[in-house]
Coordinates of C-alpha atoms and ligand atoms in Angstrom, one line a residue:
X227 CA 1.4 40.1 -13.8
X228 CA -1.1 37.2 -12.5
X229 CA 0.3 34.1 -11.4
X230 CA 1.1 31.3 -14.3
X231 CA -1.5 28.8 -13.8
X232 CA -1.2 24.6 -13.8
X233 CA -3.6 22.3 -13.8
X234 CA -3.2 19.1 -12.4
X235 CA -5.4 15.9 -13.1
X236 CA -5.7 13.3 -10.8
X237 CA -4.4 13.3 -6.8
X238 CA -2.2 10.7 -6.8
X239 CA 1.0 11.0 -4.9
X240 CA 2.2 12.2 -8.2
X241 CA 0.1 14.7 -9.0
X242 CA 0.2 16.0 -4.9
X243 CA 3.5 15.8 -4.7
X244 CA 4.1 17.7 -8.7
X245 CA 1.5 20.7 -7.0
X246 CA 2.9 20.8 -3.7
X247 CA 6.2 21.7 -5.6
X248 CA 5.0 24.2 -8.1
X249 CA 2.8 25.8 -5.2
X250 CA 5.7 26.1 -2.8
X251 CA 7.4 28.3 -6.0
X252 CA 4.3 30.8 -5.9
X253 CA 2.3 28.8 -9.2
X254 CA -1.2 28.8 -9.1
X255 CA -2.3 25.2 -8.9
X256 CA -5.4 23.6 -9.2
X257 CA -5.6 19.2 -8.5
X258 CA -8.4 17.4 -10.2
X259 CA -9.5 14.4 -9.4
X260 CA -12.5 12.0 -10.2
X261 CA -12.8 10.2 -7.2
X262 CA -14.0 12.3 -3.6
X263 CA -10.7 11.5 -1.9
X264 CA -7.2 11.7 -3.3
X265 CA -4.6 9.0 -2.9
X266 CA -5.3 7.0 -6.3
X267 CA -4.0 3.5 -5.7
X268 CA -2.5 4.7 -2.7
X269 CA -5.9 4.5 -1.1
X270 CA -8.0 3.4 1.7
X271 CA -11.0 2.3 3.4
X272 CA -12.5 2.0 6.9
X273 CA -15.5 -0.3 7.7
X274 CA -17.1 -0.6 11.6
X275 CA -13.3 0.0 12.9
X276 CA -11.5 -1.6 10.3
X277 CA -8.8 0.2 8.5
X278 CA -7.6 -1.2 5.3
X279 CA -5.2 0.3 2.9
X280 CA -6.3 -0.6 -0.4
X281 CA -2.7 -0.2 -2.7
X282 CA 0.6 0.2 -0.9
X283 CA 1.4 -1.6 2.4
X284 CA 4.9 -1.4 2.2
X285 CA 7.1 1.7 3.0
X286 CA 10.3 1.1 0.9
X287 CA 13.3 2.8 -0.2
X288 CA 13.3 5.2 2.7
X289 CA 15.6 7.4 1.8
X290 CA 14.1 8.5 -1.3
X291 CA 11.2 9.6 0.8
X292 CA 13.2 11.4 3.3
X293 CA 14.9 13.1 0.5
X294 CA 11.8 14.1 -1.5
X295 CA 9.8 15.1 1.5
X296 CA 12.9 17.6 2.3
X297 CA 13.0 19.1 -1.2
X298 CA 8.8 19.7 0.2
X299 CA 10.5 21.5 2.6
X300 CA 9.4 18.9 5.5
X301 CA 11.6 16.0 7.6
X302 CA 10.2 12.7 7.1
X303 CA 10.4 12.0 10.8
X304 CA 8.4 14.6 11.6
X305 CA 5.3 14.6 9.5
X306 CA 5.2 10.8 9.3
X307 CA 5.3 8.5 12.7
X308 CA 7.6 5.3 11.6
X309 CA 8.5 2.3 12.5
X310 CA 10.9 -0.6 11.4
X311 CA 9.7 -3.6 10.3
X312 CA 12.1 -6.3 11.0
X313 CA 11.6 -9.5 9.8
X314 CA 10.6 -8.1 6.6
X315 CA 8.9 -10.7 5.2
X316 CA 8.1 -14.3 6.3
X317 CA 7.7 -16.5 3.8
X318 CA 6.0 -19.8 3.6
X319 CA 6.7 -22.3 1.3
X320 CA 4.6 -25.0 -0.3
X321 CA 5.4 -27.6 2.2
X322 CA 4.8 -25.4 5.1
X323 CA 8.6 -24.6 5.4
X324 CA 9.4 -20.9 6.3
X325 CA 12.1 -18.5 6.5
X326 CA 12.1 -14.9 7.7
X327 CA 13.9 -12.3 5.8
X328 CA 15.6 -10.1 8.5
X329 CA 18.5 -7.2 8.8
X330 CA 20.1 -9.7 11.8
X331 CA 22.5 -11.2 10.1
X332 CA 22.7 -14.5 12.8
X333 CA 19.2 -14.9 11.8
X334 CA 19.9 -15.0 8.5
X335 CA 22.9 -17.3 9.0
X336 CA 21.0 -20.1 10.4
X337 CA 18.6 -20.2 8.3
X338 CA 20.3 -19.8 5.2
X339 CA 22.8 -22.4 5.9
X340 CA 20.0 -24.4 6.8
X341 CA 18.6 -24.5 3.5
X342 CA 21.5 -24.6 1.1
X343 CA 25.1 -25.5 3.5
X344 CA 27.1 -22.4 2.5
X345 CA 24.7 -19.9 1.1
X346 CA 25.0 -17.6 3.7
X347 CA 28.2 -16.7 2.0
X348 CA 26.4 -16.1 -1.4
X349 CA 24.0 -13.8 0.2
X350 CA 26.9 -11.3 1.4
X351 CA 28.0 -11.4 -2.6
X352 CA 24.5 -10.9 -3.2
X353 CA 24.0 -8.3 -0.9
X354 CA 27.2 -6.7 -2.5
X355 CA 25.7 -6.7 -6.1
X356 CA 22.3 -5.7 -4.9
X357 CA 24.6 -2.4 -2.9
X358 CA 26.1 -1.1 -6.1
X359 CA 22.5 -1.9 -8.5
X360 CA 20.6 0.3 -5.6
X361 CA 23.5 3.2 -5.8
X362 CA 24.4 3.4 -9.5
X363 CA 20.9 2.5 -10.7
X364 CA 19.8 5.2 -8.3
X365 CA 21.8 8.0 -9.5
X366 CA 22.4 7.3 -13.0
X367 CA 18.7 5.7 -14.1
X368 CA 16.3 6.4 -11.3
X369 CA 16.7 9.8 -9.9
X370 CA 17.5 11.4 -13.3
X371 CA 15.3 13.2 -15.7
X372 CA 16.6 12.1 -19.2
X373 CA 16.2 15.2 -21.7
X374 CA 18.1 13.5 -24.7
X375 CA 18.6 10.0 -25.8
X376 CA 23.1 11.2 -25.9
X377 CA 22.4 11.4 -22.2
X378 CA 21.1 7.8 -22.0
X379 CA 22.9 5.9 -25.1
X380 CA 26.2 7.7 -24.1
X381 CA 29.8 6.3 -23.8
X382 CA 30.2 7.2 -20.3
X383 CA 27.2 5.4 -19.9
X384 CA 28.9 2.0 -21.2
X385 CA 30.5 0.5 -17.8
X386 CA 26.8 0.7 -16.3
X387 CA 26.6 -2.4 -18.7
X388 CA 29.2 -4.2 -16.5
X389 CA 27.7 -2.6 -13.7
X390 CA 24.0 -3.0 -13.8
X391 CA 23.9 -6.3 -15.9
X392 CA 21.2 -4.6 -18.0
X393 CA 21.1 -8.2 -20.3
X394 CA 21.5 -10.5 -17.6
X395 CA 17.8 -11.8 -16.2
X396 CA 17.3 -11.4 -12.5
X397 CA 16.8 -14.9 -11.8
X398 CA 19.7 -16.5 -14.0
X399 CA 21.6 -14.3 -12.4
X400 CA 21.0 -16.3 -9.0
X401 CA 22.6 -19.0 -9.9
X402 CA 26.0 -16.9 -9.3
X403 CA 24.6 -16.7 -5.6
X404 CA 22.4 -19.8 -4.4
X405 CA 21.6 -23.4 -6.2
X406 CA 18.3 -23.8 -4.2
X407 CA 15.0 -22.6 -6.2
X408 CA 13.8 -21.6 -3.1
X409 CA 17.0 -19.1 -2.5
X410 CA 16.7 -17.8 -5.7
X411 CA 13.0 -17.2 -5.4
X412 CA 12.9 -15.4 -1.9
X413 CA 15.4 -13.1 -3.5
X414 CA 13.2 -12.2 -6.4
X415 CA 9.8 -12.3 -6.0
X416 CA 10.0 -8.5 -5.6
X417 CA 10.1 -8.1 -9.4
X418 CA 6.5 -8.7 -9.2
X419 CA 6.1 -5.4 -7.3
X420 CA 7.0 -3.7 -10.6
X421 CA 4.7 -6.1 -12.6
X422 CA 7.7 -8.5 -13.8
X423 CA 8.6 -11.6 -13.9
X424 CA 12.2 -12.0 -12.3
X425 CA 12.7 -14.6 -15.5
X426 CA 12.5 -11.0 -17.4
X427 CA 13.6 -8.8 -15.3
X428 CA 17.1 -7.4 -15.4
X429 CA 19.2 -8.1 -12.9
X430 CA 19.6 -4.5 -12.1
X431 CA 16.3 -5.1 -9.8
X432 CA 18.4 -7.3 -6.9
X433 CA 18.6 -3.2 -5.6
X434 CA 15.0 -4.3 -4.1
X435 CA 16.2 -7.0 -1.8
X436 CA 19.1 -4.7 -0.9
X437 CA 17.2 -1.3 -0.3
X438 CA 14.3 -3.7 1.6
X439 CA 17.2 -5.2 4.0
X440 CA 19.8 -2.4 4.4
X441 CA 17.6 0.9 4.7
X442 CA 14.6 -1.2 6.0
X443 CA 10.6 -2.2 5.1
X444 CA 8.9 0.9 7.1
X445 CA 5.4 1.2 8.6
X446 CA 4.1 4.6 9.3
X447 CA 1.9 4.9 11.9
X448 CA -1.9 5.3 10.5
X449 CA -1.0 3.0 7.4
X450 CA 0.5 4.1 3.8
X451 CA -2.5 6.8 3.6
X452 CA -0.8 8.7 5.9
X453 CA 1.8 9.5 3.3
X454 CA -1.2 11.1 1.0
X455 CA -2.2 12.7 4.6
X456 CA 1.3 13.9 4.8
X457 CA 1.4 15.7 1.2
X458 CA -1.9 16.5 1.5
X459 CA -1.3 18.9 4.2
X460 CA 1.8 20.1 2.2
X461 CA 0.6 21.1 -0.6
X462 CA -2.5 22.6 1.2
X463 CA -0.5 24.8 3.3
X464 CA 1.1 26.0 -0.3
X465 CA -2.0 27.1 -1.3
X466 CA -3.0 24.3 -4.1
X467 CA -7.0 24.4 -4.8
X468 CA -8.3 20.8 -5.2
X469 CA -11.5 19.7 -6.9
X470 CA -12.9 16.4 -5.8
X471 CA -15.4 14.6 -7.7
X472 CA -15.0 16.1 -11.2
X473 CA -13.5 13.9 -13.9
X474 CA -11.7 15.2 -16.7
X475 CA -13.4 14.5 -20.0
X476 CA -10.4 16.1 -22.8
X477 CA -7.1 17.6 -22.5
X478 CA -7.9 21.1 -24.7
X479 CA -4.9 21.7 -27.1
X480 CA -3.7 23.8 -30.3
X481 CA -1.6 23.6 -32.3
X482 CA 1.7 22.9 -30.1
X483 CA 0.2 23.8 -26.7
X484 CA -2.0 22.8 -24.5
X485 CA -4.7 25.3 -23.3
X486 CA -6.3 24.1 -20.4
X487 CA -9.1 20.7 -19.8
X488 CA -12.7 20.3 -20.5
X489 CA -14.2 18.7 -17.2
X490 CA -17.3 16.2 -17.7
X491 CA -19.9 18.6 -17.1
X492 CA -18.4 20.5 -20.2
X493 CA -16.7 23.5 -18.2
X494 CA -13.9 24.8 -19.6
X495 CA -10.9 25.6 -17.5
X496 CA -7.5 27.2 -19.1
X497 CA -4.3 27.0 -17.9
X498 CA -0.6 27.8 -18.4
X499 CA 0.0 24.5 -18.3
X500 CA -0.8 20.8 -17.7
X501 CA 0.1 17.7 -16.1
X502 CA -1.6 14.5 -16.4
X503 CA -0.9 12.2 -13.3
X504 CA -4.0 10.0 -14.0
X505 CA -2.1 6.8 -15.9
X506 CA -0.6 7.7 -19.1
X507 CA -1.8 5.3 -21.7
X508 CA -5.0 6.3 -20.7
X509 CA -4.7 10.3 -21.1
X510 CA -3.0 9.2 -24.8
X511 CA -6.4 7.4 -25.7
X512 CA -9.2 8.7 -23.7
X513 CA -8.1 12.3 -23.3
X514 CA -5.9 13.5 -26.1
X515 CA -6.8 13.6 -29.7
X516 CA -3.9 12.1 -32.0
X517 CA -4.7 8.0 -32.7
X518 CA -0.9 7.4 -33.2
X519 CA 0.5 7.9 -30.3
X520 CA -2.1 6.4 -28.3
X521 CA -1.7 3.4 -30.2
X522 CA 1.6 3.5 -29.6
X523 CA 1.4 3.3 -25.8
X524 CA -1.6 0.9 -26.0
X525 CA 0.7 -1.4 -27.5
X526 CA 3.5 -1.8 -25.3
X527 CA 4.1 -4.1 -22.4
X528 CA 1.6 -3.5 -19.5
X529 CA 2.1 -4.8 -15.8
X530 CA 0.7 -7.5 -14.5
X531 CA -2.6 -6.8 -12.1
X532 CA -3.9 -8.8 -8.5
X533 CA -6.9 -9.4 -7.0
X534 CA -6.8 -7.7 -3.5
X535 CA -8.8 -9.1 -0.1
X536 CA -9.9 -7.1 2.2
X537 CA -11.4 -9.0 5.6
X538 CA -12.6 -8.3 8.6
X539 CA -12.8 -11.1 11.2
X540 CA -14.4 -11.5 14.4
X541 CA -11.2 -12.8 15.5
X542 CA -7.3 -12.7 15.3
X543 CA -4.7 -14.7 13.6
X544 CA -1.8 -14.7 15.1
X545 CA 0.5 -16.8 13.3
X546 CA 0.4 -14.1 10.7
X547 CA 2.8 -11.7 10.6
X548 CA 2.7 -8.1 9.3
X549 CA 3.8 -9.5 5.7
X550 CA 3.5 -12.8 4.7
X551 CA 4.2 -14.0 1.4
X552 CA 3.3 -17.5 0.3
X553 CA 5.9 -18.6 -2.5
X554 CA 5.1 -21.2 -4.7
X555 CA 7.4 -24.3 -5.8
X556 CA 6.2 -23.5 -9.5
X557 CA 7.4 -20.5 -9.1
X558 CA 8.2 -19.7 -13.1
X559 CA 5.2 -21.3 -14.1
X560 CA 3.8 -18.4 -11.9
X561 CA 5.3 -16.0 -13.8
X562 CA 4.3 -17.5 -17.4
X563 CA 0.9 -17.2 -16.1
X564 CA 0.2 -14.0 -15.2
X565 CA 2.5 -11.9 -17.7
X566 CA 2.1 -14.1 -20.6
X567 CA -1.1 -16.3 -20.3
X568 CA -2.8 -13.7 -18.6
X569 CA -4.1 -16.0 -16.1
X570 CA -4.8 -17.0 -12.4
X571 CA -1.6 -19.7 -11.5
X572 CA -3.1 -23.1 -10.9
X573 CA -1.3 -22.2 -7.4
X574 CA -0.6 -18.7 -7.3
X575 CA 2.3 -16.9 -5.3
X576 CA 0.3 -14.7 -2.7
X577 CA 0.8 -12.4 -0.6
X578 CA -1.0 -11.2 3.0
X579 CA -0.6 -8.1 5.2
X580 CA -1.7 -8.2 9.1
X581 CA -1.7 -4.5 10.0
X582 CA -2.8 -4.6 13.3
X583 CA 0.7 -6.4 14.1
X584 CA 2.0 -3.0 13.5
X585 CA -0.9 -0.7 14.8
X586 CA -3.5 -2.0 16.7
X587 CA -5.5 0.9 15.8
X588 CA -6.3 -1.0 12.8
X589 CA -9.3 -3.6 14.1
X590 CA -11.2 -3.2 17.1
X591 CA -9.9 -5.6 20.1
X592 CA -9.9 -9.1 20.0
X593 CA -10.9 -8.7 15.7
X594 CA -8.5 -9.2 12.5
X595 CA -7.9 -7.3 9.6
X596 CA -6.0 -8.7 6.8
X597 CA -5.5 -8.4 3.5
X598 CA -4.7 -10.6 1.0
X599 CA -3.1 -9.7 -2.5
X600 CA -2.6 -12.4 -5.3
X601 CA -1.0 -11.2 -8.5
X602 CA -3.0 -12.2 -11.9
X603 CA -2.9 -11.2 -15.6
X604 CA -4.1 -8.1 -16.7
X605 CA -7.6 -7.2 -18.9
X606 CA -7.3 -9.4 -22.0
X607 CA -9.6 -8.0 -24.8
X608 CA -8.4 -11.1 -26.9
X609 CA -10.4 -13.8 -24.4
X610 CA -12.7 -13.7 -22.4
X611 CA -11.9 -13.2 -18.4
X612 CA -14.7 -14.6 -15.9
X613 CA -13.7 -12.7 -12.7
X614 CA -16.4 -14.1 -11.1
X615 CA -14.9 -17.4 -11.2
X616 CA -11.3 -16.5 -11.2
X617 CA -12.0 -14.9 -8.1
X618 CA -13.7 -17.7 -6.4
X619 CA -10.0 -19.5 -7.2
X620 CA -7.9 -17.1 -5.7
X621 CA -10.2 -17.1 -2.9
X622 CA -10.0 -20.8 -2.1
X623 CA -6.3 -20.5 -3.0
X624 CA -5.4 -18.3 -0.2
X625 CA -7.5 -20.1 2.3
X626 CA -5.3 -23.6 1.1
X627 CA -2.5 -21.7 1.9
X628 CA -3.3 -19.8 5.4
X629 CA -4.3 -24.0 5.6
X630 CA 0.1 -24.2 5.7
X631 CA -0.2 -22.1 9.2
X632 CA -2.9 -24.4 11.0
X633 CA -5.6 -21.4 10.2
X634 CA -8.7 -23.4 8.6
X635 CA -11.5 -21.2 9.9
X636 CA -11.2 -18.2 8.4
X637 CA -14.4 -18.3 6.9
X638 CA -16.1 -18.7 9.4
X639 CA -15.3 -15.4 11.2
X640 CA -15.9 -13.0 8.3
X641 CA -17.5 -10.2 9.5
X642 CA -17.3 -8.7 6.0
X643 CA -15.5 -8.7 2.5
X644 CA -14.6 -6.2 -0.1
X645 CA -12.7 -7.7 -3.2
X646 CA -10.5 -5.4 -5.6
X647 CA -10.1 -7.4 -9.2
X648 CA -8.5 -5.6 -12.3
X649 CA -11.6 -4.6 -13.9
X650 CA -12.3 -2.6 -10.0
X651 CA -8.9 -1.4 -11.2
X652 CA -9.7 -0.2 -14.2
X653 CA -13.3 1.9 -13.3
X654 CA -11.6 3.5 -10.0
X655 CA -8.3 4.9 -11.4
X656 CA -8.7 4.7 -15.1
X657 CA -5.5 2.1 -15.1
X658 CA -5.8 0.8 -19.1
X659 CA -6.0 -3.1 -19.0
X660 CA -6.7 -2.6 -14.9
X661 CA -2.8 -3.4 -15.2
X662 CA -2.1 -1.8 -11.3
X663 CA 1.5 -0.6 -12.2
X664 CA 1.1 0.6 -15.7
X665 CA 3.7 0.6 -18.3
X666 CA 5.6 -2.1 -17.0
X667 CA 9.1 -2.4 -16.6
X668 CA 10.9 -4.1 -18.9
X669 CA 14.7 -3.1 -20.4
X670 CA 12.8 -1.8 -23.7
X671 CA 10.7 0.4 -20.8
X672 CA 13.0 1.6 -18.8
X673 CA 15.4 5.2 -18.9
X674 CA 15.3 7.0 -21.1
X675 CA 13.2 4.2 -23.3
X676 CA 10.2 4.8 -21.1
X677 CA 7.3 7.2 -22.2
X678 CA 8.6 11.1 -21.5
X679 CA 7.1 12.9 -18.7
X680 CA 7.0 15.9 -21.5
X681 CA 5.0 15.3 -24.3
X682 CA 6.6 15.8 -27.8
X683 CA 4.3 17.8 -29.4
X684 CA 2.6 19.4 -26.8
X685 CA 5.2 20.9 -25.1
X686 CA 3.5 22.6 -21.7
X687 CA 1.8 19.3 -20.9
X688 CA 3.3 16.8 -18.8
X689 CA 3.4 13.3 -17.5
X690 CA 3.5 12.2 -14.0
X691 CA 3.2 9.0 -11.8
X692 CA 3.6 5.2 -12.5
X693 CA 3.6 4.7 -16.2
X694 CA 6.3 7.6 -16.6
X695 CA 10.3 7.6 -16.0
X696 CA 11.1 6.7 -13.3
X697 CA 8.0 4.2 -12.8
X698 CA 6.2 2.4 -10.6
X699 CA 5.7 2.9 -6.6
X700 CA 5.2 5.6 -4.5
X701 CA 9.1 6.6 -3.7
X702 CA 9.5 6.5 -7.6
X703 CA 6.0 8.6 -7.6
X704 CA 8.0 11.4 -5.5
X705 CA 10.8 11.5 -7.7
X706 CA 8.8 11.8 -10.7
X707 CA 6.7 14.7 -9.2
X708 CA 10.0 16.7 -8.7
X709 CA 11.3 16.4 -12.3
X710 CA 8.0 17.3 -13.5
X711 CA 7.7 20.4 -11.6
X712 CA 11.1 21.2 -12.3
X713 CA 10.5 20.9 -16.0
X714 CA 6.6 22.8 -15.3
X715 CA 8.7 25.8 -13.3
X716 CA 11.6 26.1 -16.3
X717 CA 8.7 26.6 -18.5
X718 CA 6.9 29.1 -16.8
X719 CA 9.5 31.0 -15.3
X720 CA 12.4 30.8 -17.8
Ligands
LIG1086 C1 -2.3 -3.3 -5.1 C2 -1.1 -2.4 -5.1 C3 -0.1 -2.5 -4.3 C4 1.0 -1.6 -4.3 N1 2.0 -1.8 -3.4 C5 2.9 -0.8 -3.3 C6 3.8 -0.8 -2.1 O1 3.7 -1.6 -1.3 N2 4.7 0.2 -2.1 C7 4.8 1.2 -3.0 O2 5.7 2.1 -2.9 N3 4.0 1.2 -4.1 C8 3.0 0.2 -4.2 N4 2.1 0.3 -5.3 C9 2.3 1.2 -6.4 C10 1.9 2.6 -6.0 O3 0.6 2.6 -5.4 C11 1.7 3.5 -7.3 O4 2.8 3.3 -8.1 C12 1.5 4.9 -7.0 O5 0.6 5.1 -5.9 C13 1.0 5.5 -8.3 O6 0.8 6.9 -8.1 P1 0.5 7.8 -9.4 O7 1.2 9.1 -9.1 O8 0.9 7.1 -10.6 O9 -1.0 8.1 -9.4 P2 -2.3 7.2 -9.4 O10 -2.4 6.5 -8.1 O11 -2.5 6.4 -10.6 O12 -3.4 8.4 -9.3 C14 -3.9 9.0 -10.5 C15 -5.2 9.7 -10.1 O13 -5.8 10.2 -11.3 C16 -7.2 10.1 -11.2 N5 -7.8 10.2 -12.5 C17 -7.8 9.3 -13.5 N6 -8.4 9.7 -14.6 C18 -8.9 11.0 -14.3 C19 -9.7 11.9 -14.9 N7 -10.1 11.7 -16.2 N8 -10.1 13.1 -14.3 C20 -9.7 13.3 -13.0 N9 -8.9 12.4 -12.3 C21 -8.6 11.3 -12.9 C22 -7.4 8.8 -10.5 O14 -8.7 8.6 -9.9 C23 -6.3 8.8 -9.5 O15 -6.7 9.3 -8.3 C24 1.0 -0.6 -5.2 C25 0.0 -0.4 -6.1 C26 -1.1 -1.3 -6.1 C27 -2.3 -1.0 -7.0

């Protein structure tokens, strides 16, 4: 009998990971992708020595990878080169104030009582809460492939409503913990990572801030593309064809199956099966046929989106560290802005990464890169967007704030720019609304609630990456990848 046959569309780390599995169990796989490199938004660059990774910069939730990378049949430690990042993050707040974010605990101590007298004790409770979010939200809503709502709406699932405080937002939940704004946002602002606003966001998400300071904010050496390097050179060695530059132009289907894809060009190819990693409200409306149900998706909640800054300079900053993250004293006006008003914040939370801290590999001597991300509403089609000038605004709004850390001259020792804004989004990945972590993640989004990574009619085509269960990130990428082929292999090979 011939081998069963899967094609996959798009190289993300979903769709690598989802063919490096079904590969590994002797399925013929072939990856399509539009773009010449794989990655999607976990992508990268390099310009006259400069390295820059375009999506990702930070390696969280490290045992997920180290799990997932073993069910690849590879240890972490040995196909990826890492190091711990410790501070975290240093943030800088509107007056110029700052606090590092560390594992040491003395650290954390002094400057936490220093802040708010007796808040150091709040963090421990916090720290507690954020402990049993990561461990039950783990196991009983991230790492699980929901196949019926009974396994989702269940009674045994009841106490994870004590347990999770599905209802509670994260950021009334702070008051339980700190009084200071400023407490309650440097224990938040990680929402935004899954498009939210922590004034939305369950309180479930405080497993962030726990994963980021118990199991550590990682850097592998050679940046976050070394991860697609990594699973590129699984899935390879498994024997999974890939086709660079071809786009898919319509998922082929009848009846209750699908057959295979048409490609651009108009070529056929059949297969036994298909998975869709490029972003799933797109493959409803651009490359399946039914209106419903991609009017469905096109009407739910999408992330927000940033524009990203990528600069080389002639020289280097050193009062930046790896991850700096400027937070703003209007912090929930922040929020309002980019998830509901779809705009820039008058002064927008931002965010910069200094690679070269970490490997030096990444500028030539005595230069800078750096990379500056602010967050911003997604693609409105209700008003008009002028990136143009929005851009110019987040521009001059991260130069005010580098102003905080004495560095005025930025400018001046550009060697070059590249700027990333959510219509960039939009053309390179196919991301609907340029919104940079799909689908996002509200309670109504989330479980079993959020779109299936098997679709209901079609039954051999299937969903994989950001927009699916679990969602957003490349971890969560992983562990989608592995249900799917799990589901892809049951189906094939009953
Ligand atoms: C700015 C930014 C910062 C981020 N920071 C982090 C971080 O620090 N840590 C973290 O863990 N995660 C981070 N993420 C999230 C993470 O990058 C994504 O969730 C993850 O990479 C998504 O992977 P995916 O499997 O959904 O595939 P995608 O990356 O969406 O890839 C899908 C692929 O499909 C291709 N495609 C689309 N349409 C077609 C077509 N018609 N034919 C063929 N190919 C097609 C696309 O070109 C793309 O390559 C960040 C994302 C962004 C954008």
């Amino acid at each position: 009998m011939p081998p069963h046959t899967t094609i996959i569309i798009g190289a993300g780390i979903g769709g690598i990971a989802t063919a490096a599995h079904l590969a590994r169990r002797g399925i013929q796989v072939t990856v399509i992708e539009k773009n010449p490199e794989p990655g999607g938004r976990c992508g990268h660059f390099s310009r006259d020595g400069h390295k820059f990774d375009t999506g990702p910069t930070l390696f969280i939730m490290p045992l997920v990878y180290a799990a997932e990378f073993a069910a690849l049949g590879a240890v972490l430690n040995d196909v990826l080169d890492l190091q711990r990042v410790d501070p975290t993050y240093h943030l800088v707040f509107d007056d110029g104030k700052q606090f590092a974010l560390t594992s040491d605990l003395t650290s954390m101590y002094d400057q936490l009582e220093a802040i708010e007298p007796g808040s150091f004790a709040g963090f421990l409770r916090y720290m507690q809460e954020g402990q049993r979010h990561y461990d039950v939200g783990m196991e009983k809503l991230v790492e699980r492939d929901f196949r019926k709502a009974s396994e989702f709406f269940s009674f045994g699932n009841l106490p994870l409503i004590f347990q999770l405080k599905p209802f509670k937002h994260h950021y009334a939940n702070m008051s339980t913990y700190f009084h200071q704004a400023r407490l309650k946002a440097a224990f938040t602002f990680q929402d935004v990572y899954m498009g939210l606003s922590p004034f939305e966001a369950p309180a479930v998400f405080s497993l962030m801030p726990y994963t980021e300071l118990a199991h550590g904010v990682w850097y592998p050496k050679g940046g976050m593309y070394s991860v697609v390097e990594a699973l590129m050179d699984i899935a390879r060695n498994a024997g999974v064809r890939f086709m660079f530059n071809t786009a898919v132009e319509r998922i082929d289907v009848e009846g209750t199956k699908a057959q295979g894809v048409t490609l651009t060009d108009g070529t056929h190819m059949a297969a036994d099966a298909v998975v869709a990693n490029a972003d799933l409200p797109y493959v409803y409306q651009d490359l399946l046929p039914d209106a419903g149900p991609a009017q469905h998706m096109a009407h739910k909640h999408f992330s927000c989106s940033v524009i990203s800054f990528f600069w080389a300079l002639d020289k280097t900053y050193t009062q930046l560290a790896p991850h700096t993250l400027f937070l703003a004293d209007d912090y929930q006006q922040n929020f309002e802005s980019i998830i509901h008003r779809l705009e820039l914040p008058d002064n927008p939370c931002l965010y910069i990464h200094a690679p070269t801290r970490l490997d030096p590999s990444a500028a030539p001597p005595g230069a800078d890169t750096l990379i500056a991300i602010v967050p911003v509403g997604h693609l409105n089609e209700r008003s008009e967007q002028n990136w143009k000038d929005i851009c110019k605004k987040a521009r001059q709004a991260v130069f005010d704030r580098l102003a905080l850390l004495g560095i005025t001259d930025l400018e001046a020792h550009l060697k070059f720019e590249v700027i990333y804004t959510p219509l960039s989004w939009r053309v390179r990945y196919n991301l609907m609304k340029g919104a940079t972590h799909g689908l996002s993640h509200r309670l109504t989004q989330l479980g079993y609630l959020r779109p299936k990574i098997q679709h209901a009619r079609y039954r051999n085509l299937y969903f994989v990456g950001a927009s699916t269960h679990p969602g957003t990130g490349v971890p969560t990428a992983l562990i989608s990848a592995h249900h799917v082929a799990d589901r892809v292999t049951e189906y094939l090979c009953p």
